[in-house]
Coordinates of C-alpha atoms and ligand atoms in Angstrom, one line a residue:
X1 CA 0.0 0.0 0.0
X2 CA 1.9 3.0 -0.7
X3 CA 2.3 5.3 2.1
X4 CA 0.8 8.9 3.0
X5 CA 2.8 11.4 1.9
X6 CA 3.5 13.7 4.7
X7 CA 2.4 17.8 4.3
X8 CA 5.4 20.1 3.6
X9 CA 6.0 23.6 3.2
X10 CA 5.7 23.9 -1.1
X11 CA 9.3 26.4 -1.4
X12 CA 12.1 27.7 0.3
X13 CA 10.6 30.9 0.6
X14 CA 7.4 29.3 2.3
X15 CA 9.7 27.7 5.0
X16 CA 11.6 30.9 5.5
X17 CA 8.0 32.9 6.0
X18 CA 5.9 30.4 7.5
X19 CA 8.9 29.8 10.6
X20 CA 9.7 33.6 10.6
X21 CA 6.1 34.0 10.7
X22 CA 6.0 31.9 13.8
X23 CA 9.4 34.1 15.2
X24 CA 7.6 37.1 14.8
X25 CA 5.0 38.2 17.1
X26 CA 4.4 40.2 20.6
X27 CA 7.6 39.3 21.8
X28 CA 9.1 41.6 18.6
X29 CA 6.8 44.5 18.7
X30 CA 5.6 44.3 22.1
X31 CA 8.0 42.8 24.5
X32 CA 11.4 43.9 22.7
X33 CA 10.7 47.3 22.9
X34 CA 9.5 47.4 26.6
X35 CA 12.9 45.2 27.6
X36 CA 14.9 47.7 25.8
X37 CA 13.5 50.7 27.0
X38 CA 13.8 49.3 30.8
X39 CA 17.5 47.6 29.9
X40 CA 19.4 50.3 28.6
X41 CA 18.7 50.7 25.0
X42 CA 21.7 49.8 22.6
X43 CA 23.4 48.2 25.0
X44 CA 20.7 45.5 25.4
X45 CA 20.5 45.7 21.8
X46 CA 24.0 45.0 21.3
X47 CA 23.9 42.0 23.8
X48 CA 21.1 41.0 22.1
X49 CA 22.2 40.1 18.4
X50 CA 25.5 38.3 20.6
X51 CA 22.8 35.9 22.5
X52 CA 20.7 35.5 18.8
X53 CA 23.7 34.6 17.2
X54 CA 25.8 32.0 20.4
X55 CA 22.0 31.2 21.8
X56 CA 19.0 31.5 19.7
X57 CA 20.0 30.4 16.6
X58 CA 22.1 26.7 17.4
X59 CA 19.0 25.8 19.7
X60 CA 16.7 26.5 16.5
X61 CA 19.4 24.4 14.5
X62 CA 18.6 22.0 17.2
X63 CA 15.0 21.8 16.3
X64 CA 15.7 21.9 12.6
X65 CA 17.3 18.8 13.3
X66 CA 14.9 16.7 15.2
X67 CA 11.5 18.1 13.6
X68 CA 13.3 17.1 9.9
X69 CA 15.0 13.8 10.7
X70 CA 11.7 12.9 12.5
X71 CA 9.4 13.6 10.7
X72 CA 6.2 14.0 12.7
X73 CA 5.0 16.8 15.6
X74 CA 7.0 17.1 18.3
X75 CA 6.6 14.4 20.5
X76 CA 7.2 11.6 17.9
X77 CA 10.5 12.9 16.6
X78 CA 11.7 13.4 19.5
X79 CA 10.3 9.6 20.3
X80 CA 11.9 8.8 16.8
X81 CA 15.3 10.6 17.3
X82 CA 15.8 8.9 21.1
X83 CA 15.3 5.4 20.3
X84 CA 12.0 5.7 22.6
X85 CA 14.1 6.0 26.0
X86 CA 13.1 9.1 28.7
X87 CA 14.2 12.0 26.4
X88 CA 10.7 11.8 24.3
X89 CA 9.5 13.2 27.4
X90 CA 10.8 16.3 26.4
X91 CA 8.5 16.4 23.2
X92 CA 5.9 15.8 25.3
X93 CA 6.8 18.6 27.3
X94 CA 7.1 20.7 24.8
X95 CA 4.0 20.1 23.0
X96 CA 2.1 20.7 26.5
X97 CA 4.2 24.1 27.0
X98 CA 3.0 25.0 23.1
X99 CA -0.6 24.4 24.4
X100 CA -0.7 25.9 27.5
X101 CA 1.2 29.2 26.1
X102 CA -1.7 29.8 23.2
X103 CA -4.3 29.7 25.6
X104 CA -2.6 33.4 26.7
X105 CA -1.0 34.4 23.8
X106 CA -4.4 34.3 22.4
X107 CA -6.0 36.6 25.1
X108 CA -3.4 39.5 24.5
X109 CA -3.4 38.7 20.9
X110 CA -7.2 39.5 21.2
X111 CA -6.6 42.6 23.1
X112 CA -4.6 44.0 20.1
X113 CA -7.9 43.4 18.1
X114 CA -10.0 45.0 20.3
X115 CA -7.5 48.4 19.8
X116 CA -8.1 48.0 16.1
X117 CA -11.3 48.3 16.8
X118 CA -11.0 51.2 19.4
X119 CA -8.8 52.9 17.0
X120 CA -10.6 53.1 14.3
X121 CA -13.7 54.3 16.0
X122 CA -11.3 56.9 17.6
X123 CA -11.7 55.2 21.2
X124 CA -8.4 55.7 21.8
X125 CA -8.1 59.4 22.3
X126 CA -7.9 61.2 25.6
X127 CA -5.9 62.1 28.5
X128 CA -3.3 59.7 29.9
X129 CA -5.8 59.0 33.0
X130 CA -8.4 58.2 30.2
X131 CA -6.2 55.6 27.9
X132 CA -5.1 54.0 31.3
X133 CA -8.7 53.6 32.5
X134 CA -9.3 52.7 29.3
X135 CA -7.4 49.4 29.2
X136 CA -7.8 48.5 32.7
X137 CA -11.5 48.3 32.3
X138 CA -11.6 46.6 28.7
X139 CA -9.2 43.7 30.0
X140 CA -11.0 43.2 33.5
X141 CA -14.7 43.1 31.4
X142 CA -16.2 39.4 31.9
X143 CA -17.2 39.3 28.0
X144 CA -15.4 41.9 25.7
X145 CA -11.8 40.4 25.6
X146 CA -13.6 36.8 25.9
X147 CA -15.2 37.8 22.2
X148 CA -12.0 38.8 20.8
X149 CA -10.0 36.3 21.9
X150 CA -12.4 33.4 20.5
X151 CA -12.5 35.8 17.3
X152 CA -8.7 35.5 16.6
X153 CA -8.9 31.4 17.9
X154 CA -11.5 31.0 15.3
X155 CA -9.2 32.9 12.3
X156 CA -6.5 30.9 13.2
X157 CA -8.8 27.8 13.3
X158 CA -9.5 28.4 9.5
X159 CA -6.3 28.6 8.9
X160 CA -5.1 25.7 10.4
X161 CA -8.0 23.5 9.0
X162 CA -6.5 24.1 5.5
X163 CA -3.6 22.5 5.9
X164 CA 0.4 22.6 5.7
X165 CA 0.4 24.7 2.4
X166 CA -2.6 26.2 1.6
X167 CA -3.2 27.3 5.2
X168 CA 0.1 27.8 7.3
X169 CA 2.4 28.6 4.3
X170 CA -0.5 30.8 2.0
X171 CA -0.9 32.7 5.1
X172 CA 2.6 33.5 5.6
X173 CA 3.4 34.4 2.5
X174 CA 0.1 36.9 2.4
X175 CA 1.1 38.2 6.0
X176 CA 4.7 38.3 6.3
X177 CA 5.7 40.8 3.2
X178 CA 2.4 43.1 4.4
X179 CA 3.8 42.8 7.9
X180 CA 7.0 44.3 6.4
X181 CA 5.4 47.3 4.5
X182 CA 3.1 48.4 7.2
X183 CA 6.5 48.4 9.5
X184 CA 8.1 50.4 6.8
X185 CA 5.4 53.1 6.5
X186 CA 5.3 53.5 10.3
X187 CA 9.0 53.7 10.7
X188 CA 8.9 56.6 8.4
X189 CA 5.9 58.3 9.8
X190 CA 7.5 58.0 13.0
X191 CA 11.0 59.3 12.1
X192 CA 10.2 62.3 10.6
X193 CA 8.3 63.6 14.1
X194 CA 11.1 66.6 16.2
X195 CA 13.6 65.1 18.3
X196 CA 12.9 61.6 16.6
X197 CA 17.1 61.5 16.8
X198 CA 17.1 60.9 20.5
X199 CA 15.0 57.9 20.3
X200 CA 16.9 56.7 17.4
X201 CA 20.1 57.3 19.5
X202 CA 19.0 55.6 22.3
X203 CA 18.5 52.8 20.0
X204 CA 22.2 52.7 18.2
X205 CA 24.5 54.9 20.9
X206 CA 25.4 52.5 23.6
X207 CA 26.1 53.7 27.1
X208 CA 28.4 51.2 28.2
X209 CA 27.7 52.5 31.9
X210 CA 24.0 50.7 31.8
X211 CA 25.8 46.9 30.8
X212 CA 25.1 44.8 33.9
X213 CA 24.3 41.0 34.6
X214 CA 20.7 41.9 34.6
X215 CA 20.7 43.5 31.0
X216 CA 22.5 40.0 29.8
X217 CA 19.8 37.3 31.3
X218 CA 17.2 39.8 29.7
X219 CA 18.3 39.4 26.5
X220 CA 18.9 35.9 26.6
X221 CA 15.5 35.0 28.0
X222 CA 13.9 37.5 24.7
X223 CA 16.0 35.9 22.8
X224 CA 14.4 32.5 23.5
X225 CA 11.0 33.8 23.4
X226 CA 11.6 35.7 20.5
X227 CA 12.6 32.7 18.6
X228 CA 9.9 30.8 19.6
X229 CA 12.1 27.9 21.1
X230 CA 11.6 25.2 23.4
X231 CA 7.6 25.5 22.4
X232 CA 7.4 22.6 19.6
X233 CA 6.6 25.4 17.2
X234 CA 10.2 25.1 15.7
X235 CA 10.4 21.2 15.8
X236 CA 6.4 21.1 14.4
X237 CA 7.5 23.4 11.6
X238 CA 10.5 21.5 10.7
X239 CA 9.1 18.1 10.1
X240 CA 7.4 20.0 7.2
X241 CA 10.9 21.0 5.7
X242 CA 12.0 19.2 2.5
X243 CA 15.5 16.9 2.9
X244 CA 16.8 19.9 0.6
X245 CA 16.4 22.5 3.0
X246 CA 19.9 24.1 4.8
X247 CA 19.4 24.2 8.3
X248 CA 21.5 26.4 9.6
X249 CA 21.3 29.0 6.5
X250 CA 17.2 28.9 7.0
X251 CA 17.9 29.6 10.8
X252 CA 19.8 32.6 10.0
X253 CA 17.7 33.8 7.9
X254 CA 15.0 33.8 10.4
X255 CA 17.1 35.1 13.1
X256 CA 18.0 38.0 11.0
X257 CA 14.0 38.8 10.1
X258 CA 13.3 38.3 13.5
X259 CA 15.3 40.8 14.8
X260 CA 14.8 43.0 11.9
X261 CA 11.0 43.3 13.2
X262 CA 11.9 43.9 16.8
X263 CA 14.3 47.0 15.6
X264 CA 12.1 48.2 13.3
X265 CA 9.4 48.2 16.2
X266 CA 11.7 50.4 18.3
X267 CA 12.4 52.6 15.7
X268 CA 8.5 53.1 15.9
X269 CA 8.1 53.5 19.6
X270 CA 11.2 55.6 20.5
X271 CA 11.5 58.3 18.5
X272 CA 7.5 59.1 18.9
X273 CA 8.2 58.5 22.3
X274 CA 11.3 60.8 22.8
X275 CA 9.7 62.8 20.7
X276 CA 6.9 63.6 23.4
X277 CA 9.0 63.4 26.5
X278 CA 7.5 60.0 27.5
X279 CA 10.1 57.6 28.8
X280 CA 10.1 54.4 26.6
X281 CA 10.5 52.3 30.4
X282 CA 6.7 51.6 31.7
X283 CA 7.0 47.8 30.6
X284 CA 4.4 45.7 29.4
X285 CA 1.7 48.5 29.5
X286 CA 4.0 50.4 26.9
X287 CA 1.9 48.8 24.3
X288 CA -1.7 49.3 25.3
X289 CA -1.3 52.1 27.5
X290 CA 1.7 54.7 26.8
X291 CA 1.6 53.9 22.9
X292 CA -1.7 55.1 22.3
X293 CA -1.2 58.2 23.9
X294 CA 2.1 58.9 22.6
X295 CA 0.2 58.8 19.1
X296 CA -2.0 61.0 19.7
X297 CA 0.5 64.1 21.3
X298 CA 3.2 62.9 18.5
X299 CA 0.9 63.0 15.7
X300 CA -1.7 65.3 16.7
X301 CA -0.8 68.5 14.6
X302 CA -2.5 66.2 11.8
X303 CA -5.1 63.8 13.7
X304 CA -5.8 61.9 10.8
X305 CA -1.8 60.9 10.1
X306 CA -2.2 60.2 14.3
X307 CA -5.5 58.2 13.5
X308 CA -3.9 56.2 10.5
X309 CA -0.8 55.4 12.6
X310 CA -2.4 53.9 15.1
X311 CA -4.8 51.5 13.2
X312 CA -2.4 50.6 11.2
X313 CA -0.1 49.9 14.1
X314 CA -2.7 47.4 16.0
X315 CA -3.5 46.0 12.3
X316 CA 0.5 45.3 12.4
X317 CA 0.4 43.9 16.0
X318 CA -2.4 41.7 14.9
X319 CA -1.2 39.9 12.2
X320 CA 2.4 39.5 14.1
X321 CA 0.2 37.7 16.6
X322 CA -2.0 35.5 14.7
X323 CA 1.0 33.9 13.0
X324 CA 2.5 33.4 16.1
X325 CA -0.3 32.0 17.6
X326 CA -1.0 29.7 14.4
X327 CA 2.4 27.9 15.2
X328 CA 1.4 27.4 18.6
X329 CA -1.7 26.3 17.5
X330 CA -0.1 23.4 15.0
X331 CA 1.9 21.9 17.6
X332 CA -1.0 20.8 19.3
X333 CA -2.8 20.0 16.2
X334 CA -0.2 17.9 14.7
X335 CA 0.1 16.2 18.1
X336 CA -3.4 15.0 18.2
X337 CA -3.8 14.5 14.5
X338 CA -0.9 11.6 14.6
X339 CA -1.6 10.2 18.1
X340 CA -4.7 10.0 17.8
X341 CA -4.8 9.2 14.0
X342 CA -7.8 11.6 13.5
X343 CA -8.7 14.0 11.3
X344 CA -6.8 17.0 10.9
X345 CA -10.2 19.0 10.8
X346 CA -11.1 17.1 14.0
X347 CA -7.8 17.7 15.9
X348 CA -8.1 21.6 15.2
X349 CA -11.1 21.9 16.6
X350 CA -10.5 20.3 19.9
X351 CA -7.0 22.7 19.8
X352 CA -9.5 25.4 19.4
X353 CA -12.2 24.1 22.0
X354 CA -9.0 23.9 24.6
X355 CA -7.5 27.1 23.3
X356 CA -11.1 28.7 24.1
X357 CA -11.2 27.3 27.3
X358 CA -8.0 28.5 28.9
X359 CA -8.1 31.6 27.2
X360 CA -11.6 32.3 29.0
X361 CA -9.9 31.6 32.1
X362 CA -7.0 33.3 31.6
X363 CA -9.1 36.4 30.5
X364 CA -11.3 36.1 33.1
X365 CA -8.5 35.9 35.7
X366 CA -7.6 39.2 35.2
X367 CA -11.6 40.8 35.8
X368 CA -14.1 38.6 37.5
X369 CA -12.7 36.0 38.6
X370 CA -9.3 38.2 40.0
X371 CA -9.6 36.3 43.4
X372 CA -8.7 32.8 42.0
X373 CA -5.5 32.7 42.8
X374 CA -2.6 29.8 42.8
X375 CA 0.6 30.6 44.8
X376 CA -0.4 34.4 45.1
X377 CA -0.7 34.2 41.3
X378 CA -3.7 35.1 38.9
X379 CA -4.4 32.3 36.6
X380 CA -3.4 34.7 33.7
X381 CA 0.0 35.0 36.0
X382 CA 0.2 31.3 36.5
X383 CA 0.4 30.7 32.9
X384 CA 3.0 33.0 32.1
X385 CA 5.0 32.1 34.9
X386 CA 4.9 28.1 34.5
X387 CA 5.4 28.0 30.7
X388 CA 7.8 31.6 30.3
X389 CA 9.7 30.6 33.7
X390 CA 9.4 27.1 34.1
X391 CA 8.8 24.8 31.0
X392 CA 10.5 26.8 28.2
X393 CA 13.8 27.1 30.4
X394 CA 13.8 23.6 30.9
X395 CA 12.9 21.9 27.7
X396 CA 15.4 24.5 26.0
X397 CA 18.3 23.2 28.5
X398 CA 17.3 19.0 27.8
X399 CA 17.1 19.8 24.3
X400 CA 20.8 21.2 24.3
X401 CA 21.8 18.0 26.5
X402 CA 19.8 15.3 24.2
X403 CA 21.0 16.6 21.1
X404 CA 25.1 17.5 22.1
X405 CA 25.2 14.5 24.1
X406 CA 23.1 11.5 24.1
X407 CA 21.5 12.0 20.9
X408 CA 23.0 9.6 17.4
X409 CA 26.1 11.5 16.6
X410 CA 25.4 10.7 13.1
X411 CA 21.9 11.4 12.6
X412 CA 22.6 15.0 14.2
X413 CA 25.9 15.6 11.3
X414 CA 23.9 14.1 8.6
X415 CA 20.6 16.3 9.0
X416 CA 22.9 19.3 9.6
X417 CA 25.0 18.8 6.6
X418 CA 22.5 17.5 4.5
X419 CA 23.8 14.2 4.7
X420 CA 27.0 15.5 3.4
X421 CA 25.8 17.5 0.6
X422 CA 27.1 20.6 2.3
X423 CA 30.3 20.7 3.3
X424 CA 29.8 22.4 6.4
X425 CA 31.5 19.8 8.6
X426 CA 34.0 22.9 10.3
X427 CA 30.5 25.0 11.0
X428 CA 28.8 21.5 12.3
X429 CA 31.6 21.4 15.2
X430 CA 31.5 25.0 16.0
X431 CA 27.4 24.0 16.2
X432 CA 28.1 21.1 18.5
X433 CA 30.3 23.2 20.9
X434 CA 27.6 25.6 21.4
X435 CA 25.0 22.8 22.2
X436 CA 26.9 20.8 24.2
X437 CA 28.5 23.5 26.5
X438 CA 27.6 27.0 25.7
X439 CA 24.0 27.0 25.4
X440 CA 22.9 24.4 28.2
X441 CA 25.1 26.7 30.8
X442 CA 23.9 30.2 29.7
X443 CA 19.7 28.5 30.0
X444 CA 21.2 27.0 33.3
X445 CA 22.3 30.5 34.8
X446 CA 19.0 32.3 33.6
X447 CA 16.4 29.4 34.8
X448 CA 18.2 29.2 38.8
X449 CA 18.4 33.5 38.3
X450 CA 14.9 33.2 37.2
X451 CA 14.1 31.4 40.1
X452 CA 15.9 33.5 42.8
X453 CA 18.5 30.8 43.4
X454 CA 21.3 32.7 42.0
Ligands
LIG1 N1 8.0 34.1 19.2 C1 6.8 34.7 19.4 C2 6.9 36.1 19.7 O1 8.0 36.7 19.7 O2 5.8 36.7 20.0 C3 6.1 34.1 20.6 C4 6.0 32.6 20.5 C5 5.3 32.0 19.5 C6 6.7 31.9 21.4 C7 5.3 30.7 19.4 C8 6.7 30.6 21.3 C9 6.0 30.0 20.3 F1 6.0 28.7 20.2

């Protein structure tokens, strides 16, 4: 009987997209900004691109590597790759860390919907008080941010249903380049604003007086959630890549994108923020809070160039998001589809029923339902804290270990050379110091400084 041929991504750009698609969400255009703005500016830039570059990108390769030679979703290459001993544990890890991460991820990614909306109905003007009530009421409400986030579940839903290519990979490749030229248009409009230089200075001049331990776990920990690693995404994704495909050139190539985005997104936010006088440091609520008023002062000599920046803006966050959350969605659909040898209609829909679920409670954690608490902690909190702090940490560090030491030496050299098609043998040791020693102690240091231990 011949034998199902598995989905793949149809071209190279496809694979490049659809994984930088996955790369690219809030942790660019939301997170990277805020962690610069409270770590310094360039210099957390600068240590940045080092971690990318000595961190991100060999644990990337590492997934490349066990996604492609197994492949299957997560849990089953690892299962493949390990002979079946403890270390598929780690897939299975991962896959549950993928789950339990959407159910969030789609909550704030329904938030940046809801300012769409706002925006465009010009919700989003006022006084600082205003804009700060404004959020703290919408994401406490029992049913408003409940809509939104089943609305962008339900998107991602239909795109999942249609498959490897004409879902995952025909959305990318619509998404990705418009993701691009909205950036683009921002980045000027924002520029051009007085005293855009300062922000753009604090973004390139480094003040060598603000490097301190702090400013280096930061950017490794973005780094890694900026990459999407340790969540099954990367490892889902790769079992879709052809035998053809370079590993370590594609993982560059996303690295590079992905970090493109997140500097493009502070050369939105800090110039129109310098330009104003607002400090770019407030953290998470620098998105949904100080952005939206920053705006509307930077912008407001023309109010329609203020009103057009701003939907645009939350269009841009949106889509970032949604192919994010898409990759976290496919984990979990790829995981049920071949365990349970079901459908892949069915095993999107019960991703989406359990997506819906958490992200109710997670939602609702933050309003009504406040006084639920675990360990001091809000649900909402409790998510974050157990996949951000916990999981990802931990199956990033076992994934380094597996694959740099217990792992088929050959299996590893042969999918990261291509099976020797690619003379890269010199690049492939270089590779293997960095998972075996490198890598595992820098996740090491961050999880026990994460923790308090250190
Ligand atoms: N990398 C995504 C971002 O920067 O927003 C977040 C993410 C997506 C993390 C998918 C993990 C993941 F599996």
């Amino acid at each position: 009987m011949a034998k199902l041929e598995r989905a793949s991504f149809g071209s190279r750009l496809g694979v490049v997209l659809a994984t930088a698609g996955s790369a690219v969400g809030l942790g660019n255009i939301w997170r990277f900004p805020y962690m610069t703005g409270q770590n310094g500016g360039a210099v957390f830039i600068m240590i940045y691109i080092f971690c990318v570059l000595l961190l991100g990108i060999p644990c990337m390769i590492s997934e490349f590597i066990i996604g492609r030679y197994g492949q299957a979703n997560t849990a089953r290459s690892f299962r493949k790759l390990s002979g079946g001993s403890m270390w598929s544990l780690i897939g299975y890890m991962g896959v549950l860390t993928g789950f339990l991460i959407s159910g969030y991820y789609a909550v704030v990614s329904g938030w940046c919907l809801e300012y769409i909306w706002a925006s465009l109905l010009g919700k989003l003007q006022g006084d600082t008080e205003y804009i700060s009530n404004y959020f703290v009421t919408f994401s406490q409400d029992p049913v408003k941010p409940l809509f939104w986030t089943f609305l962008i579940l339900f998107a991602t839903y239909m795109i999942i249903e249609n498959g490897v290519r004409d879902g995952i990979e025909r959305a990318s490749k619509l998404m990705m380049p418009t993701l691009f030229i909205l950036l683009l248009v921002i980045v000027g409009a924002s520029c051009m604003l007085p005293n855009a230089d300062k922000g753009i200075e604090f973004l390139f001049k480094p003040d060598m007086s603000k490097l301190t331990g702090d400013v280096f776990l930061a950017a490794l920990g973005q780094s890694f959630y900026s990459l999407s690693i340790a969540m099954g995404c990367i490892c889902t994704y790769a079992s879709y890549f052809s035998r053809q495909t370079n590993l370590t050139k594609s993982a560059v190539q996303i690295g590079v994108i992905d970090f493109l985005v997140a500097l493009l997104a502070g050369l939105i936010i800090f110039p129109a923020a310098f330009s104003v006088g607002v400090k770019p440091d407030s953290g998470p609520s620098l998105i949904f809070i100080t952005l939206p008023n920053v705006f509307q002062q930077a912008f407001g000599g023309i109010p329609s160039l203020g009103y057009g920046v701003s939907v645009l803006f939350y269009i841009l966050l949106s889509m970032a998001a949604l192919t994010s959350l898409m990759s976290l969605h496919e984990v979990s659909t790829a995981f049920l589809q071949e365990e349970m040898g079901t459908t892949r209609k069915r095993a999107a829909l019960m991703v989406t029923v359990g997506c819906i679920v958490m992200g109710g409670v997670c939602s609702l954690s933050l309003g009504a339902w406040n006084g639920l608490r675990m360990f001091g902690m809000t649900v909402f909190d409790m998510f974050d804290f157990v996949t951000g702090q916990l999981f990802l940490p931990m199956v990033g560090f076992l994934t380094c270990i597996f694959i740099g030491w217990f792992a088929p030496h050959k299996i590893v050299r042969d999918e990261f050379t291509n099976q020797g098609t690619l003379r890269n043998v010199t690049m492939f040791h270089f590779y293997l110091f960095l998972v075996k020693y490198v890598c595992p102690l820098c996740i090491l240091f961050i999880f026990l400084h994460q923790l308090g231990l250190l």
